[in-house]
Amino acid sequence: MRPLIIDCDPGQDDAVALLLALASPELQLLGITTVAGNVSVQQTSSNARRICELAGHPQVGVYAGCPRPLLRPLETAEQVHGKTGIDGADLPEPKMPLGSIHAVQYLIDTLMAAPAPITLALLGPMTNLAVALVQQPQIVDHIEALVFMGGSAFEGNVTPAAEFNILTDPHAAQVVLSAGIRRVVMLGLNVTHQVISTPERIERIRALGTKVGQTVAAMLTFYGKFDIERYGLPGGPLHDPCVIAYLLEPHLFQTQPCYVEVETASPLNLGRTVVDRWGASGQPANAQVAFGVNAQGFYDLLTERLGRYQ
Ligand code: BDR
Ligand code: CA
């Protein structure tokens, strides 16, 4: 079992990622930290707990983190995710309590005390981990791997240059990418746009006939509307579950070692992940960047794991 902490901003796709992780015995989910991103940190913290309860895991610790990015004002994404961030899901207010310490403290305490290095899955803006790295740089040695959804080797989705998670807090992303973490895996838009939740794929999940299956299908139907109406895509790209799928079945993804840096100054390119695919900069690679994914294998894995919920 791989010890894992998930940092997230649910978000329908974060919610599906949590459900995928909680259904997978290969992963030992130690805790969940939340951050402001798709919606406020109060709302993402509530959503993470609703999903844990839906999954039948109310014992998982959920710790609320930073309410805003390091330097930029928070710009949330209700236009994509709805008012609650997980519109489509009809889940009650959570009963499980929120963890009593701040997410940054939880990350530092847990990493420093761990008997073996821990894997981190980042599904939202990187503010919490950046603050933890600044406060206690020694945590770097206690991170087994960092797998994140963010950025793009090609174009952005909020601006032509930048993807939402990185643009929300580009300074935090640059702190994290330059921290010297031993293994970093980047799953950017260039791969997550290869795993679209088409109506057929959503129907397979709905046909599971369970509360989880119905809830995921309803969330993905709501979430897909934005990309269908605005971009004419056949559904919403299922970004964040790629991180968990990578941890479970890395062979589904094709990756390449690259040097990646975040643009933090230029107004035109703010938040762009500049991926040096061909080694033009001469800088050593600091990430494995994904360029391809087996979409059928990804949806087979997701549907099978969601089917484990009764
Ligand atoms: C990322 O931004 C959010 O809207 C999603 O949850 C995902 O993490 C995609 O750009
Ligand atoms: Ca997210």
PDB file of N, CA, C and O in Angstrom, residues 197-233:
ATOM      1  N   SER A 197     -15.282  12.831 -20.776  1.00  0.00           N
ATOM      2  CA  SER A 197     -16.459  12.083 -20.272  1.00  0.00           C
ATOM      3  C   SER A 197     -17.601  12.180 -21.274  1.00  0.00           C
ATOM      4  O   SER A 197     -18.508  13.004 -21.137  1.00  0.00           O
ATOM      5  N   THR A 198     -17.555  11.333 -22.277  1.00  0.00           N
ATOM      6  CA  THR A 198     -18.618  11.309 -23.288  1.00  0.00           C
ATOM      7  C   THR A 198     -19.896  10.753 -22.658  1.00  0.00           C
ATOM      8  O   THR A 198     -19.845  10.069 -21.621  1.00  0.00           O
ATOM      9  N   PRO A 199     -21.052  10.999 -23.275  1.00  0.00           N
ATOM     10  CA  PRO A 199     -22.298  10.443 -22.741  1.00  0.00           C
ATOM     11  C   PRO A 199     -22.220   8.923 -22.572  1.00  0.00           C
ATOM     12  O   PRO A 199     -22.743   8.381 -21.603  1.00  0.00           O
ATOM     13  N   GLU A 200     -21.564   8.221 -23.485  1.00  0.00           N
ATOM     14  CA  GLU A 200     -21.462   6.750 -23.381  1.00  0.00           C
ATOM     15  C   GLU A 200     -20.687   6.355 -22.129  1.00  0.00           C
ATOM     16  O   GLU A 200     -21.056   5.416 -21.417  1.00  0.00           O
ATOM     17  N   ARG A 201     -19.597   7.053 -21.873  1.00  0.00           N
ATOM     18  CA  ARG A 201     -18.781   6.718 -20.689  1.00  0.00           C
ATOM     19  C   ARG A 201     -19.546   7.032 -19.401  1.00  0.00           C
ATOM     20  O   ARG A 201     -19.464   6.289 -18.422  1.00  0.00           O
ATOM     21  N   ILE A 202     -20.298   8.130 -19.423  1.00  0.00           N
ATOM     22  CA  ILE A 202     -21.103   8.473 -18.237  1.00  0.00           C
ATOM     23  C   ILE A 202     -22.189   7.417 -18.030  1.00  0.00           C
ATOM     24  O   ILE A 202     -22.453   7.006 -16.898  1.00  0.00           O
ATOM     25  N   GLU A 203     -22.777   6.946 -19.119  1.00  0.00           N
ATOM     26  CA  GLU A 203     -23.833   5.928 -18.989  1.00  0.00           C
ATOM     27  C   GLU A 203     -23.304   4.638 -18.394  1.00  0.00           C
ATOM     28  O   GLU A 203     -23.991   3.981 -17.617  1.00  0.00           O
ATOM     29  N   ARG A 204     -22.078   4.274 -18.742  1.00  0.00           N
ATOM     30  CA  ARG A 204     -21.477   3.059 -18.152  1.00  0.00           C
ATOM     31  C   ARG A 204     -21.387   3.215 -16.633  1.00  0.00           C
ATOM     32  O   ARG A 204     -21.587   2.255 -15.888  1.00  0.00           O
ATOM     33  N   ILE A 205     -21.078   4.407 -16.194  1.00  0.00           N
ATOM     34  CA  ILE A 205     -20.950   4.641 -14.746  1.00  0.00           C
ATOM     35  C   ILE A 205     -22.337   4.665 -14.101  1.00  0.00           C
ATOM     36  O   ILE A 205     -22.558   4.067 -13.052  1.00  0.00           O
ATOM     37  N   ARG A 206     -23.297   5.324 -14.771  1.00  0.00           N
ATOM     38  CA  ARG A 206     -24.661   5.356 -14.222  1.00  0.00           C
ATOM     39  C   ARG A 206     -25.228   3.938 -14.100  1.00  0.00           C
ATOM     40  O   ARG A 206     -25.917   3.605 -13.153  1.00  0.00           O
ATOM     41  N   ALA A 207     -24.874   3.101 -15.111  1.00  0.00           N
ATOM     42  CA  ALA A 207     -25.415   1.737 -15.150  1.00  0.00           C
ATOM     43  C   ALA A 207     -24.895   0.861 -14.010  1.00  0.00           C
ATOM     44  O   ALA A 207     -25.392  -0.253 -13.813  1.00  0.00           O
ATOM     45  N   LEU A 208     -23.920   1.347 -13.256  1.00  0.00           N
ATOM     46  CA  LEU A 208     -23.493   0.585 -12.070  1.00  0.00           C
ATOM     47  C   LEU A 208     -24.679   0.412 -11.118  1.00  0.00           C
ATOM     48  O   LEU A 208     -24.723  -0.522 -10.331  1.00  0.00           O
ATOM     49  N   GLY A 209     -25.605   1.384 -11.190  1.00  0.00           N
ATOM     50  CA  GLY A 209     -26.847   1.250 -10.439  1.00  0.00           C
ATOM     51  C   GLY A 209     -26.703   1.507  -8.944  1.00  0.00           C
ATOM     52  O   GLY A 209     -27.598   1.166  -8.175  1.00  0.00           O
ATOM     53  N   THR A 210     -25.582   2.094  -8.533  1.00  0.00           N
ATOM     54  CA  THR A 210     -25.352   2.367  -7.110  1.00  0.00           C
ATOM     55  C   THR A 210     -25.467   3.869  -6.856  1.00  0.00           C
ATOM     56  O   THR A 210     -25.484   4.670  -7.795  1.00  0.00           O
ATOM     57  N   LYS A 211     -25.501   4.224  -5.583  1.00  0.00           N
ATOM     58  CA  LYS A 211     -25.551   5.645  -5.209  1.00  0.00           C
ATOM     59  C   LYS A 211     -24.307   6.369  -5.740  1.00  0.00           C
ATOM     60  O   LYS A 211     -24.404   7.477  -6.274  1.00  0.00           O
ATOM     61  N   VAL A 212     -23.130   5.729  -5.597  1.00  0.00           N
ATOM     62  CA  VAL A 212     -21.903   6.359  -6.100  1.00  0.00           C
ATOM     63  C   VAL A 212     -21.985   6.514  -7.618  1.00  0.00           C
ATOM     64  O   VAL A 212     -21.670   7.582  -8.170  1.00  0.00           O
ATOM     65  N   GLY A 213     -22.414   5.464  -8.316  1.00  0.00           N
ATOM     66  CA  GLY A 213     -22.515   5.523  -9.776  1.00  0.00           C
ATOM     67  C   GLY A 213     -23.458   6.631 -10.237  1.00  0.00           C
ATOM     68  O   GLY A 213     -23.144   7.402 -11.144  1.00  0.00           O
ATOM     69  N   GLN A 214     -24.603   6.720  -9.570  1.00  0.00           N
ATOM     70  CA  GLN A 214     -25.595   7.760  -9.926  1.00  0.00           C
ATOM     71  C   GLN A 214     -25.032   9.159  -9.657  1.00  0.00           C
ATOM     72  O   GLN A 214     -25.213  10.080 -10.451  1.00  0.00           O
ATOM     73  N   THR A 215     -24.354   9.294  -8.514  1.00  0.00           N
ATOM     74  CA  THR A 215     -23.834  10.613  -8.131  1.00  0.00           C
ATOM     75  C   THR A 215     -22.740  11.052  -9.093  1.00  0.00           C
ATOM     76  O   THR A 215     -22.704  12.208  -9.535  1.00  0.00           O
ATOM     77  N   VAL A 216     -21.827  10.133  -9.423  1.00  0.00           N
ATOM     78  CA  VAL A 216     -20.744  10.481 -10.355  1.00  0.00           C
ATOM     79  C   VAL A 216     -21.338  10.831 -11.718  1.00  0.00           C
ATOM     80  O   VAL A 216     -20.945  11.833 -12.341  1.00  0.00           O
ATOM     81  N   ALA A 217     -22.292  10.044 -12.179  1.00  0.00           N
ATOM     82  CA  ALA A 217     -22.903  10.323 -13.492  1.00  0.00           C
ATOM     83  C   ALA A 217     -23.572  11.691 -13.496  1.00  0.00           C
ATOM     84  O   ALA A 217     -23.431  12.467 -14.453  1.00  0.00           O
ATOM     85  N   ALA A 218     -24.257  12.018 -12.395  1.00  0.00           N
ATOM     86  CA  ALA A 218     -24.934  13.322 -12.329  1.00  0.00           C
ATOM     87  C   ALA A 218     -23.917  14.464 -12.267  1.00  0.00           C
ATOM     88  O   ALA A 218     -24.091  15.504 -12.925  1.00  0.00           O
ATOM     89  N   MET A 219     -22.859  14.272 -11.523  1.00  0.00           N
ATOM     90  CA  MET A 219     -21.825  15.322 -11.450  1.00  0.00           C
ATOM     91  C   MET A 219     -21.173  15.531 -12.806  1.00  0.00           C
ATOM     92  O   MET A 219     -20.962  16.666 -13.248  1.00  0.00           O
ATOM     93  N   LEU A 220     -20.844  14.434 -13.485  1.00  0.00           N
ATOM     94  CA  LEU A 220     -20.136  14.564 -14.769  1.00  0.00           C
ATOM     95  C   LEU A 220     -21.044  15.127 -15.851  1.00  0.00           C
ATOM     96  O   LEU A 220     -20.579  15.802 -16.769  1.00  0.00           O
ATOM     97  N   THR A 221     -22.341  14.861 -15.727  1.00  0.00           N
ATOM     98  CA  THR A 221     -23.285  15.435 -16.694  1.00  0.00           C
ATOM     99  C   THR A 221     -23.323  16.951 -16.521  1.00  0.00           C
ATOM    100  O   THR A 221     -23.241  17.703 -17.502  1.00  0.00           O
ATOM    101  N   PHE A 222     -23.405  17.410 -15.271  1.00  0.00           N
ATOM    102  CA  PHE A 222     -23.385  18.865 -15.030  1.00  0.00           C
ATOM    103  C   PHE A 222     -22.070  19.456 -15.525  1.00  0.00           C
ATOM    104  O   PHE A 222     -22.045  20.458 -16.245  1.00  0.00           O
ATOM    105  N   TYR A 223     -20.976  18.835 -15.137  1.00  0.00           N
ATOM    106  CA  TYR A 223     -19.627  19.348 -15.393  1.00  0.00           C
ATOM    107  C   TYR A 223     -19.328  19.408 -16.899  1.00  0.00           C
ATOM    108  O   TYR A 223     -18.634  20.317 -17.370  1.00  0.00           O
ATOM    109  N   GLY A 224     -19.895  18.466 -17.657  1.00  0.00           N
ATOM    110  CA  GLY A 224     -19.639  18.429 -19.096  1.00  0.00           C
ATOM    111  C   GLY A 224     -20.293  19.566 -19.859  1.00  0.00           C
ATOM    112  O   GLY A 224     -19.832  19.940 -20.940  1.00  0.00           O
ATOM    113  N   LYS A 225     -21.366  20.133 -19.252  1.00  0.00           N
ATOM    114  CA  LYS A 225     -22.141  21.149 -19.976  1.00  0.00           C
ATOM    115  C   LYS A 225     -21.278  22.313 -20.445  1.00  0.00           C
ATOM    116  O   LYS A 225     -21.428  22.823 -21.546  1.00  0.00           O
ATOM    117  N   PHE A 226     -20.352  22.738 -19.584  1.00  0.00           N
ATOM    118  CA  PHE A 226     -19.514  23.893 -19.901  1.00  0.00           C
ATOM    119  C   PHE A 226     -18.721  23.647 -21.184  1.00  0.00           C
ATOM    120  O   PHE A 226     -18.734  24.469 -22.108  1.00  0.00           O
ATOM    121  N   ASP A 227     -18.056  22.491 -21.264  1.00  0.00           N
ATOM    122  CA  ASP A 227     -17.204  22.222 -22.430  1.00  0.00           C
ATOM    123  C   ASP A 227     -18.019  21.906 -23.675  1.00  0.00           C
ATOM    124  O   ASP A 227     -17.601  22.203 -24.792  1.00  0.00           O
ATOM    125  N   ILE A 228     -19.204  21.310 -23.463  1.00  0.00           N
ATOM    126  CA  ILE A 228     -20.069  21.010 -24.608  1.00  0.00           C
ATOM    127  C   ILE A 228     -20.579  22.319 -25.216  1.00  0.00           C
ATOM    128  O   ILE A 228     -20.472  22.559 -26.419  1.00  0.00           O
ATOM    129  N   GLU A 229     -21.099  23.200 -24.333  1.00  0.00           N
ATOM    130  CA  GLU A 229     -21.717  24.434 -24.829  1.00  0.00           C
ATOM    131  C   GLU A 229     -20.676  25.431 -25.333  1.00  0.00           C
ATOM    132  O   GLU A 229     -20.841  26.063 -26.357  1.00  0.00           O
ATOM    133  N   ARG A 230     -19.572  25.542 -24.602  1.00  0.00           N
ATOM    134  CA  ARG A 230     -18.612  26.579 -24.960  1.00  0.00           C
ATOM    135  C   ARG A 230     -17.649  26.144 -26.065  1.00  0.00           C
ATOM    136  O   ARG A 230     -17.285  26.930 -26.929  1.00  0.00           O
ATOM    137  N   TYR A 231     -17.217  24.882 -26.012  1.00  0.00           N
ATOM    138  CA  TYR A 231     -16.165  24.459 -26.943  1.00  0.00           C
ATOM    139  C   TYR A 231     -16.613  23.381 -27.928  1.00  0.00           C
ATOM    140  O   TYR A 231     -15.820  22.958 -28.780  1.00  0.00           O
ATOM    141  N   GLY A 232     -17.851  22.900 -27.791  1.00  0.00           N
ATOM    142  CA  GLY A 232     -18.308  21.853 -28.701  1.00  0.00           C
ATOM    143  C   GLY A 232     -17.608  20.521 -28.487  1.00  0.00           C
ATOM    144  O   GLY A 232     -17.587  19.667 -29.377  1.00  0.00           O
ATOM    145  N   LEU A 233     -17.023  20.325 -27.292  1.00  0.00           N
ATOM    146  CA  LEU A 233     -16.422  19.025 -26.982  1.00  0.00           C
ATOM    147  C   LEU A 233     -17.543  18.021 -26.701  1.00  0.00           C
ATOM    148  O   LEU A 233     -18.658  18.410 -26.352  1.00  0.00           O
TER     149      LEU A 233
END
